[in-house]
Amino acid sequence: MEFVSPEGLRLDGRRPLEMRQLRAEIGTVAKANGSAVLEMGNTKVIAAVYGPREVQNRSQIINDQALVRCEYSMANFSTGDRMRKPKGDRRSTEISLVIRQTMEACILTHLMPRSQIDIFVQVLQADGGTRSACINAATLALADAGIPMRDIVTSCSAGYLNSTPLLDLNYIEDSAGGPDVTVGILPKLDKVTLLQMDAKLPVDIFENVMGLAIEGCKAVVNYIREDHQFKH
Amino acid sequence: MENKQSSSPASFIDSTIVPGDVVLDLSSMTNQTIKLGGGLRQDCDVISAMKAGTLRFSKPNKYWIESSQKRYVPCVEDTVLGIVVDSKADNFLIDIKGPTLAFLPVLAFEGGTRRNIPKFELGTLLYLRVVKANFGMNPELSCTDASGKAAEFGPLKDGYMFETSTGLSRKLLSSPTCPVLEALGKKLSFEIAVGLNGRVWVNAASPDTVVVVANAIMNSESLSTAQQIIMVEHLLKNIQ
């Protein structure tokens, strides 16, 4: 199947190096300490952060840092066919772990010992790149909650189809069976905190695709800085 | 993509900051003694932001990030509104919207002895002062002021409590008096207790007054002085 037409247009009319439209809003869940809704094209996720608060399970208290917990779930109606088991399946558990490790790397946990920070992300509409959208939403929710962080974390995915590196894959391009590289970076510190890939890529092409994903992450950073009012 | 990293520190003051932003570069400053307030941290020669908010500066050398959250970070000598969660032999456990529960010693009352320990039901609202807020330990509270007198601390009876952000609590306690409170005070009589931890308690003779005051305060979060006065006039017109 042709994912990039001879004129250089993808299935949804984008150019290979073009990201989908980003939209975000913070403070959407009134009860949570911090929350954000983020859309990357048709993928829509909502993140809510509770904490730092008292640890609920005494056996899990860490004496010199905060406990970060994360739960990723997809709404039953988020994909084309109604899902029977939205959380607890292997993919959700894996993504919860990935998001937790990524956010834990940037939260200054040693400033809040013996407390707990809960991050809940739910996918409302899934069209590829849910992992990246969840990390971006979680970053905004953590900043909205005023939790001290080293830097913001942004994430974006890139792939390689029809011999062309493509930025920000949607669901159809993702299901094509080609490689899907997801990168998470700390922009100011210029460090990579998340790097995942499925399928195979030769090393030189991988460098290209990873560089492209990092450019996508930087575009998310610009959006967050320019279009967001964290002032009160 | 523009690169703002090379700007001088003066340009960041009073502008919106996001975690990770470098606000000061000590190696390029002449006067190297600066005082860092909340929300900033030092990483070798560079001062970067930990929280999102507005960078503020006060002469000669104080920098801090002004931000408003729903959760509270306990600080010594803050006055807060706490809710009793449990009572132990030596302390009451109080929820002050912080990272951990706070302890209120049973003797921390005016004229408190082992014989007249107060009995608080779970859920009682108390006006308290933070005595100790050490890192890694549960904060300690007291129902007396520094000299041991009761001074308005203690349980708050009747009235209505609602939650706000920490930024709004600070604005309500600022001097000169916050415009919302001044405008309300000209027409209504009510009693108010503001906790720096984002809780406000209001009491008045009639329930309508309580509702109007609570709504006015909750609406005033992001309004300027003139807008606050207009908003209060609008609300008062509806009850008179």
Short mmCIF file of C-alpha atoms in Angstrom, two decimals:
data_model
loop_
_atom_site.label_atom_id
_atom_site.label_comp_id
_atom_site.label_asym_id
_atom_site.label_seq_id
_atom_site.Cartn_x
_atom_site.Cartn_y
_atom_site.Cartn_z
CA MET A 1 0.00 0.00 0.00
CA GLU A 2 1.24 3.47 -0.77
CA PHE A 3 1.79 5.61 2.30
CA VAL A 4 3.58 8.44 0.53
CA SER A 5 2.18 9.45 -2.85
CA PRO A 6 4.52 10.35 -5.73
CA GLU A 7 3.76 14.03 -5.06
CA GLY A 8 5.05 13.59 -1.51
CA LEU A 9 1.73 13.59 0.35
CA ARG A 10 0.75 11.12 3.05
CA LEU A 11 -2.65 9.51 3.49
CA ASP A 12 -3.98 12.42 5.53
CA GLY A 13 -2.52 15.08 3.25
CA ARG A 14 0.53 15.90 5.37
CA ARG A 15 4.11 16.17 4.15
CA PRO A 16 6.52 13.54 5.51
CA LEU A 17 8.14 16.01 7.94
CA GLU A 18 4.91 17.62 9.11
CA MET A 19 3.41 17.02 12.56
CA ARG A 20 -0.28 16.82 13.28
CA GLN A 21 -2.05 19.77 14.81
CA LEU A 22 -1.40 20.21 18.55
CA ARG A 23 -3.98 21.55 20.97
CA ALA A 24 -3.80 21.54 24.74
CA GLU A 25 -5.69 22.92 27.69
CA ILE A 26 -4.75 22.82 31.37
CA GLY A 27 -6.86 22.80 34.50
CA THR A 28 -9.68 20.82 32.91
CA VAL A 29 -10.32 18.36 35.80
CA ALA A 30 -11.42 20.54 38.70
CA LYS A 31 -10.96 17.91 41.40
CA ALA A 32 -7.40 16.97 40.44
CA ASN A 33 -4.40 18.96 41.67
CA GLY A 34 -3.23 19.33 38.07
CA SER A 35 -4.76 18.26 34.79
CA ALA A 36 -4.46 18.67 31.05
CA VAL A 37 -6.21 17.63 27.87
CA LEU A 38 -3.95 17.26 24.85
CA GLU A 39 -4.76 16.53 21.22
CA MET A 40 -2.25 15.50 18.57
CA GLY A 41 -4.35 15.40 15.42
CA ASN A 42 -7.17 12.96 16.17
CA THR A 43 -5.48 11.41 19.20
CA LYS A 44 -7.00 12.92 22.33
CA VAL A 45 -5.83 12.17 25.87
CA ILE A 46 -6.61 13.53 29.30
CA ALA A 47 -4.14 13.50 32.19
CA ALA A 48 -4.87 14.15 35.88
CA VAL A 49 -2.24 14.46 38.62
CA TYR A 50 -2.91 14.06 42.35
CA GLY A 51 -0.21 14.94 44.82
CA PRO A 52 2.11 15.19 46.53
CA ARG A 53 -0.17 13.56 49.08
CA GLU A 54 -0.03 11.03 51.89
CA VAL A 55 1.01 7.54 50.74
CA GLN A 56 -2.02 5.28 50.76
CA ASN A 57 -0.22 1.97 51.02
CA ARG A 58 2.10 2.22 54.04
CA SER A 59 4.29 -0.62 52.82
CA GLN A 60 5.28 1.36 49.73
CA ILE A 61 6.59 4.49 51.51
CA ILE A 62 10.05 5.53 50.34
CA ASN A 63 11.86 7.42 53.06
CA ASP A 64 13.99 9.74 50.98
CA GLN A 65 11.86 10.45 47.93
CA ALA A 66 8.29 10.64 46.61
CA LEU A 67 6.55 7.57 45.21
CA VAL A 68 5.40 8.17 41.62
CA ARG A 69 2.50 6.01 40.40
CA CYS A 70 1.07 6.07 36.92
CA GLU A 71 -1.95 4.45 35.35
CA TYR A 72 -2.62 4.42 31.63
CA SER A 73 -6.00 3.32 30.36
CA MET A 74 -7.93 3.62 27.14
CA ALA A 75 -11.63 4.46 27.11
CA ASN A 76 -13.79 1.67 25.64
CA PHE A 77 -14.88 4.03 22.90
CA SER A 78 -11.39 5.28 22.03
CA THR A 79 -10.75 2.87 19.16
CA GLY A 80 -12.83 1.82 16.16
CA ASP A 81 -14.20 -1.34 17.82
CA ARG A 82 -15.42 -1.05 21.41
CA MET A 83 -12.75 -2.45 23.70
CA ARG A 84 -13.62 -5.09 26.23
CA LYS A 85 -10.71 -4.68 28.68
CA PRO A 86 -9.46 -1.10 28.75
CA LYS A 87 -6.86 -1.56 31.46
CA GLY A 88 -4.90 -4.39 33.01
CA ASP A 89 -3.92 -5.83 29.65
CA ARG A 90 -0.24 -6.17 28.74
CA ARG A 91 -0.01 -3.12 26.50
CA SER A 92 -1.57 -0.80 29.09
CA THR A 93 0.67 -2.13 31.85
CA GLU A 94 3.72 -1.60 29.67
CA ILE A 95 2.77 1.93 28.72
CA SER A 96 1.97 2.78 32.37
CA LEU A 97 5.46 1.63 33.31
CA VAL A 98 7.05 3.60 30.48
CA ILE A 99 5.24 6.82 31.39
CA ARG A 100 6.06 6.37 35.06
CA GLN A 101 9.77 5.90 34.38
CA THR A 102 9.86 8.87 32.02
CA MET A 103 8.13 11.25 34.43
CA GLU A 104 10.05 9.97 37.45
CA ALA A 105 13.27 10.92 35.72
CA CYS A 106 12.26 14.57 35.58
CA ILE A 107 10.34 15.05 38.84
CA LEU A 108 12.55 16.19 41.74
CA THR A 109 11.32 13.37 43.96
CA HIS A 110 13.90 13.96 46.71
CA LEU A 111 12.11 17.21 47.61
CA MET A 112 8.97 15.39 48.72
CA PRO A 113 10.00 12.36 50.75
CA ARG A 114 7.38 9.94 52.13
CA SER A 115 4.67 11.23 49.83
CA GLN A 116 2.93 9.99 46.70
CA ILE A 117 2.27 11.50 43.28
CA ASP A 118 -0.41 9.82 41.14
CA ILE A 119 -0.56 10.38 37.39
CA PHE A 120 -3.65 9.10 35.61
CA VAL A 121 -3.77 9.25 31.82
CA GLN A 122 -6.72 8.15 29.81
CA VAL A 123 -6.96 7.98 26.04
CA LEU A 124 -10.27 9.36 24.82
CA GLN A 125 -9.59 8.95 21.13
CA ALA A 126 -6.78 6.80 19.73
CA ASP A 127 -5.29 7.56 16.32
CA GLY A 128 -1.64 6.59 16.71
CA GLY A 129 0.98 8.19 18.94
CA THR A 130 -1.00 7.67 22.16
CA ARG A 131 2.17 7.05 24.14
CA SER A 132 3.65 10.40 23.11
CA ALA A 133 0.40 12.27 23.64
CA CYS A 134 0.12 10.77 27.13
CA ILE A 135 3.64 11.87 28.08
CA ASN A 136 3.02 15.40 26.78
CA ALA A 137 -0.29 15.60 28.64
CA ALA A 138 1.31 14.25 31.83
CA THR A 139 4.02 16.93 31.62
CA LEU A 140 1.43 19.69 31.36
CA ALA A 141 -0.62 18.20 34.20
CA LEU A 142 2.47 17.99 36.46
CA ALA A 143 3.37 21.61 35.68
CA ASP A 144 -0.22 22.64 36.40
CA ALA A 145 -0.01 20.87 39.76
CA GLY A 146 3.12 22.81 40.63
CA ILE A 147 5.22 19.70 41.19
CA PRO A 148 8.94 20.62 41.03
CA MET A 149 10.55 19.26 37.87
CA ARG A 150 14.05 19.41 36.36
CA ASP A 151 12.66 20.19 32.93
CA ILE A 152 9.54 19.47 30.91
CA VAL A 153 9.41 16.13 29.03
CA THR A 154 8.07 16.08 25.51
CA SER A 155 7.65 13.12 23.26
CA CYS A 156 6.98 12.39 19.62
CA SER A 157 7.07 9.38 17.31
CA ALA A 158 8.48 8.86 13.85
CA GLY A 159 8.51 5.98 11.37
CA TYR A 160 9.91 4.83 8.06
CA LEU A 161 7.58 3.80 5.23
CA ASN A 162 8.06 3.69 1.47
CA SER A 163 11.73 4.56 2.08
CA THR A 164 10.75 7.91 3.64
CA PRO A 165 11.13 8.96 7.26
CA LEU A 166 7.70 10.10 8.47
CA LEU A 167 7.05 12.30 11.51
CA ASP A 168 4.15 11.70 13.90
CA LEU A 169 2.52 8.53 12.62
CA ASN A 170 -1.23 8.12 12.74
CA TYR A 171 -3.02 4.82 13.31
CA ILE A 172 -3.02 3.63 9.69
CA GLU A 173 0.69 4.36 9.24
CA ASP A 174 1.44 2.76 12.61
CA SER A 175 -0.43 -0.46 11.72
CA ALA A 176 1.43 -0.71 8.42
CA GLY A 177 4.04 -2.91 10.09
CA GLY A 178 6.92 -0.51 9.59
CA PRO A 179 9.22 0.70 12.37
CA ASP A 180 7.83 3.12 14.96
CA VAL A 181 10.38 5.08 16.99
CA THR A 182 9.11 6.94 20.07
CA VAL A 183 11.46 9.46 21.68
CA GLY A 184 11.06 11.46 24.89
CA ILE A 185 13.45 14.33 25.63
CA LEU A 186 14.27 16.90 28.29
CA PRO A 187 14.64 19.90 25.96
CA LYS A 188 16.69 22.37 28.04
CA LEU A 189 19.01 19.71 29.41
CA ASP A 190 19.18 18.19 25.92
CA LYS A 191 18.81 14.63 27.18
CA VAL A 192 16.84 11.65 25.94
CA THR A 193 14.73 9.93 28.62
CA LEU A 194 12.67 7.59 26.48
CA LEU A 195 13.63 5.69 23.36
CA GLN A 196 11.52 2.82 22.07
CA MET A 197 11.24 1.16 18.72
CA ASP A 198 9.37 -1.78 17.30
CA ALA A 199 10.23 -3.63 14.09
CA LYS A 200 13.73 -3.33 12.59
CA LEU A 201 15.79 -0.53 11.08
CA PRO A 202 19.34 -0.34 9.73
CA VAL A 203 21.47 1.84 12.03
CA ASP A 204 22.07 4.75 9.66
CA ILE A 205 18.38 5.12 8.84
CA PHE A 206 17.58 4.76 12.53
CA GLU A 207 19.76 7.80 13.30
CA ASN A 208 17.78 9.79 10.74
CA VAL A 209 14.41 8.73 12.08
CA MET A 210 15.41 9.33 15.70
CA GLY A 211 16.69 12.81 14.77
CA LEU A 212 13.34 13.49 13.12
CA ALA A 213 11.43 12.39 16.23
CA ILE A 214 13.62 14.70 18.35
CA GLU A 215 12.72 17.60 16.04
CA GLY A 216 9.08 16.71 16.62
CA CYS A 217 9.67 16.82 20.40
CA LYS A 218 11.19 20.29 20.05
CA ALA A 219 8.12 21.44 18.11
CA VAL A 220 5.96 20.30 21.05
CA VAL A 221 8.21 22.30 23.39
CA ASN A 222 7.70 25.43 21.30
CA TYR A 223 3.96 24.94 21.38
CA ILE A 224 3.99 24.56 25.17
CA ARG A 225 6.10 27.67 25.67
CA GLU A 226 4.39 29.94 23.21
CA ASP A 227 0.77 29.02 23.62
CA HIS A 228 0.48 28.36 27.31
CA GLN A 229 -0.44 30.68 30.11
CA PHE A 230 0.85 29.32 33.39
CA LYS A 231 0.35 32.74 34.94
CA HIS A 232 -2.34 33.35 37.52
CA MET B 1 12.75 27.70 16.05
CA GLU B 2 13.91 30.63 18.16
CA ASN B 3 16.44 30.14 20.89
CA LYS B 4 15.76 32.26 23.95
CA GLN B 5 18.61 30.84 26.01
CA SER B 6 21.06 33.64 25.28
CA SER B 7 18.82 36.41 26.75
CA SER B 8 19.96 38.31 29.79
CA PRO B 9 18.25 37.53 33.11
CA ALA B 10 16.48 40.87 33.28
CA SER B 11 14.26 39.90 30.37
CA PHE B 12 12.74 36.94 32.25
CA ILE B 13 11.51 38.97 35.23
CA ASP B 14 7.69 39.17 35.37
CA SER B 15 7.38 36.79 32.42
CA THR B 16 5.97 33.29 32.33
CA ILE B 17 8.45 30.53 33.10
CA VAL B 18 8.24 26.81 32.42
CA PRO B 19 10.25 24.14 34.34
CA GLY B 20 13.77 23.84 33.00
CA ASP B 21 14.10 27.47 31.92
CA VAL B 22 17.46 28.95 32.81
CA VAL B 23 16.73 32.24 34.54
CA LEU B 24 20.20 33.25 35.71
CA ASP B 25 23.72 32.44 34.69
CA LEU B 26 25.97 33.10 37.67
CA SER B 27 29.17 33.06 35.66
CA SER B 28 28.05 36.13 33.70
CA MET B 29 26.85 38.20 36.66
CA THR B 30 28.89 40.78 38.54
CA ASN B 31 27.22 40.54 41.93
CA GLN B 32 27.25 36.85 42.71
CA THR B 33 25.32 36.86 45.99
CA ILE B 34 21.66 36.22 45.27
CA LYS B 35 18.79 34.90 47.37
CA LEU B 36 16.65 32.19 45.83
CA GLY B 37 13.03 31.83 46.85
CA GLY B 38 10.53 29.11 45.99
CA GLY B 39 10.52 27.36 42.64
CA LEU B 40 14.18 27.91 41.73
CA ARG B 41 17.14 25.58 42.05
CA GLN B 42 20.87 25.84 41.51
CA ASP B 43 22.67 23.48 39.16
CA CYS B 44 26.42 24.32 39.24
CA ASP B 45 26.61 27.83 37.76
CA VAL B 46 23.09 28.09 36.47
CA ILE B 47 19.79 28.86 38.19
CA SER B 48 16.86 27.07 36.60
CA ALA B 49 13.15 26.93 37.29
CA MET B 50 11.47 23.93 38.93
CA LYS B 51 7.89 25.18 38.68
CA ALA B 52 5.76 26.94 36.10
CA GLY B 53 4.79 30.47 37.02
CA THR B 54 5.96 34.09 36.89
CA LEU B 55 9.50 35.06 37.80
CA ARG B 56 9.61 37.86 40.37
CA PHE B 57 12.52 39.96 41.53
CA SER B 58 12.90 42.23 44.53
CA LYS B 59 15.88 44.52 45.10
CA PRO B 60 18.66 44.00 45.75
CA ASN B 61 19.02 40.32 44.93
CA LYS B 62 15.92 38.21 45.66
CA TYR B 63 14.45 35.98 42.95
CA TRP B 64 11.47 33.68 43.22
CA ILE B 65 8.75 32.04 41.13
CA GLU B 66 5.21 33.08 41.89
CA SER B 67 2.86 30.23 41.13
CA SER B 68 -0.49 29.08 42.32
CA GLN B 69 -1.31 25.46 43.00
CA LYS B 70 -4.01 23.47 44.64
CA ARG B 71 -1.58 21.69 46.98
CA TYR B 72 0.25 23.41 49.79
CA VAL B 73 3.91 23.24 50.83
CA PRO B 74 4.10 23.67 54.63
CA CYS B 75 6.19 26.63 55.83
CA VAL B 76 6.93 27.73 59.39
CA GLU B 77 4.72 30.54 60.79
CA ASP B 78 2.03 30.07 58.12
CA THR B 79 -1.59 30.15 59.28
CA VAL B 80 -3.62 27.31 57.82
CA LEU B 81 -7.04 25.72 58.02
CA GLY B 82 -6.79 22.04 58.86
CA ILE B 83 -9.31 19.21 59.10
CA VAL B 84 -9.01 16.56 61.84
CA VAL B 85 -8.48 13.14 60.33
CA ASP B 86 -7.54 11.05 63.36
CA SER B 87 -6.60 11.40 67.00
CA LYS B 88 -3.74 9.54 68.64
CA ALA B 89 -2.49 9.51 72.23
CA ASP B 90 -0.15 12.48 71.82
CA ASN B 91 -1.30 14.21 68.65
CA PHE B 92 -4.24 14.91 66.43
CA LEU B 93 -3.62 14.05 62.77
CA ILE B 94 -4.62 17.01 60.63
CA ASP B 95 -5.00 17.24 56.87
CA ILE B 96 -3.59 20.56 55.60
CA LYS B 97 -3.49 19.72 51.89
CA GLY B 98 0.23 19.10 52.06
CA PRO B 99 2.38 16.14 51.04
CA THR B 100 1.87 14.49 54.44
CA LEU B 101 -0.53 14.76 57.34
CA ALA B 102 0.41 17.23 60.08
CA PHE B 103 0.56 16.63 63.82
CA LEU B 104 -1.20 18.84 66.36
CA PRO B 105 0.05 18.01 69.87
CA VAL B 106 -2.84 17.60 72.32
CA LEU B 107 -1.16 20.07 74.67
CA ALA B 108 -0.70 22.85 72.09
CA PHE B 109 -3.65 24.88 73.37
CA GLU B 110 -3.82 27.82 75.72
CA GLY B 111 -3.79 26.43 79.26
CA GLY B 112 -3.56 22.91 77.89
CA THR B 113 -2.75 20.16 80.39
CA ARG B 114 -3.17 16.39 80.42
CA ARG B 115 -6.46 16.86 82.27
CA ASN B 116 -8.26 19.10 79.80
CA ILE B 117 -7.38 17.63 76.41
CA PRO B 118 -9.93 18.87 73.85
CA LYS B 119 -12.03 16.31 72.03
CA PHE B 120 -12.36 17.00 68.30
CA GLU B 121 -14.66 14.96 66.13
CA LEU B 122 -13.31 13.70 62.84
CA GLY B 123 -13.88 16.39 60.26
CA THR B 124 -13.60 19.39 62.59
CA LEU B 125 -12.19 22.49 60.92
CA LEU B 126 -9.39 24.21 62.85
CA TYR B 127 -7.50 27.46 62.37
CA LEU B 128 -3.86 26.65 63.12
CA ARG B 129 -0.31 27.91 62.95
CA VAL B 130 2.56 25.86 61.52
CA VAL B 131 5.29 25.51 64.12
CA LYS B 132 7.69 23.06 62.50
CA ALA B 133 7.99 22.22 58.82
CA ASN B 134 11.19 20.25 58.55
CA PHE B 135 12.14 18.37 55.48
CA GLY B 136 11.13 14.72 55.51
CA MET B 137 9.12 14.98 58.75
CA ASN B 138 5.43 15.52 59.28
CA PRO B 139 4.78 19.21 59.97
CA GLU B 140 3.79 20.24 63.48
CA LEU B 141 0.98 22.67 64.23
CA SER B 142 -0.25 24.63 67.19
CA CYS B 143 -3.45 26.30 68.38
CA THR B 144 -1.61 29.12 70.11
CA ASP B 145 0.48 32.02 68.89
CA ALA B 146 4.18 32.33 69.64
CA SER B 147 3.57 33.63 73.17
CA GLY B 148 1.17 30.83 74.15
CA LYS B 149 -2.12 32.75 73.87
CA ALA B 150 -5.12 31.36 71.99
CA ALA B 151 -5.42 34.41 69.67
CA GLU B 152 -8.30 33.22 67.43
CA PHE B 153 -6.71 29.82 66.74
CA GLY B 154 -8.80 26.72 67.32
CA PRO B 155 -12.01 25.20 65.99
CA LEU B 156 -14.21 27.25 63.65
CA LYS B 157 -17.90 26.84 64.35
CA ASP B 158 -20.73 27.18 61.82
CA GLY B 159 -19.91 28.96 58.62
CA TYR B 160 -18.86 27.47 55.30
CA MET B 161 -15.44 26.30 54.11
CA PHE B 162 -14.35 26.15 50.49
CA GLU B 163 -11.09 25.42 48.73
CA THR B 164 -9.09 27.82 46.59
CA SER B 165 -5.64 27.84 45.05
CA THR B 166 -2.64 28.90 47.13
CA GLY B 167 -2.17 32.00 44.95
CA LEU B 168 -5.66 33.26 45.72
CA SER B 169 -5.14 32.70 49.49
CA ARG B 170 -1.99 34.80 49.35
CA LYS B 171 -3.84 37.56 47.49
CA LEU B 172 -6.63 37.55 50.09
CA LEU B 173 -4.09 37.98 52.88
CA SER B 174 -2.03 40.67 51.16
CA SER B 175 -1.90 44.25 52.38
CA PRO B 176 -3.31 46.66 51.32
CA THR B 177 -6.59 44.78 51.55
CA CYS B 178 -7.54 42.69 48.55
CA PRO B 179 -10.09 44.57 46.34
CA VAL B 180 -12.69 41.79 46.56
CA LEU B 181 -12.74 41.81 50.37
CA GLU B 182 -12.78 45.58 50.52
CA ALA B 183 -15.71 45.85 48.12
CA LEU B 184 -17.65 43.15 49.97
CA GLY B 185 -16.84 44.66 53.35
CA LYS B 186 -18.39 47.99 52.39
CA LYS B 187 -21.85 46.48 51.98
CA LEU B 188 -21.92 43.22 53.97
CA SER B 189 -20.78 42.13 57.39
CA PHE B 190 -19.14 38.73 57.60
CA GLU B 191 -16.34 36.86 59.31
CA ILE B 192 -13.58 35.23 57.30
CA ALA B 193 -10.59 32.98 58.00
CA VAL B 194 -8.06 32.46 55.22
CA GLY B 195 -5.62 29.54 55.31
CA LEU B 196 -2.46 29.83 53.23
CA ASN B 197 -2.99 26.20 52.32
CA GLY B 198 -5.85 27.05 49.98
CA ARG B 199 -8.84 26.86 52.34
CA VAL B 200 -11.15 29.75 53.21
CA TRP B 201 -13.90 29.79 55.87
CA VAL B 202 -16.73 32.33 55.80
CA ASN B 203 -19.41 32.98 58.39
CA ALA B 204 -22.23 35.53 58.43
CA ALA B 205 -25.62 36.07 60.00
CA SER B 206 -27.59 34.93 56.96
CA PRO B 207 -26.84 32.13 54.45
CA ASP B 208 -27.26 34.48 51.44
CA THR B 209 -24.39 36.60 52.65
CA VAL B 210 -22.20 33.53 53.08
CA VAL B 211 -23.00 32.35 49.53
CA VAL B 212 -22.36 35.77 47.97
CA VAL B 213 -19.03 36.18 49.76
CA ALA B 214 -17.91 32.66 48.83
CA ASN B 215 -18.89 33.08 45.17
CA ALA B 216 -17.26 36.50 44.96
CA ILE B 217 -13.97 35.15 46.31
CA MET B 218 -14.01 32.09 44.06
CA ASN B 219 -14.68 34.23 40.99
CA SER B 220 -11.91 36.71 41.74
CA GLU B 221 -9.01 34.34 41.03
CA SER B 222 -7.97 35.68 37.64
CA LEU B 223 -9.58 39.12 37.66
CA SER B 224 -7.82 42.47 37.86
CA THR B 225 -8.69 45.05 40.55
CA ALA B 226 -11.23 46.92 38.41
CA GLN B 227 -12.84 43.68 37.21
CA GLN B 228 -13.11 42.40 40.79
CA ILE B 229 -14.97 45.54 41.90
CA ILE B 230 -17.36 45.30 38.97
CA MET B 231 -17.97 41.61 39.66
CA VAL B 232 -18.77 42.28 43.33
CA GLU B 233 -21.19 45.10 42.43
CA HIS B 234 -22.92 42.74 40.02
CA LEU B 235 -23.32 40.04 42.68
CA LEU B 236 -24.51 42.48 45.34
CA LYS B 237 -27.16 43.89 43.01
CA ASN B 238 -28.78 40.46 42.87
CA ILE B 239 -29.34 40.16 46.59
CA GLN B 240 -30.46 43.68 47.34
#
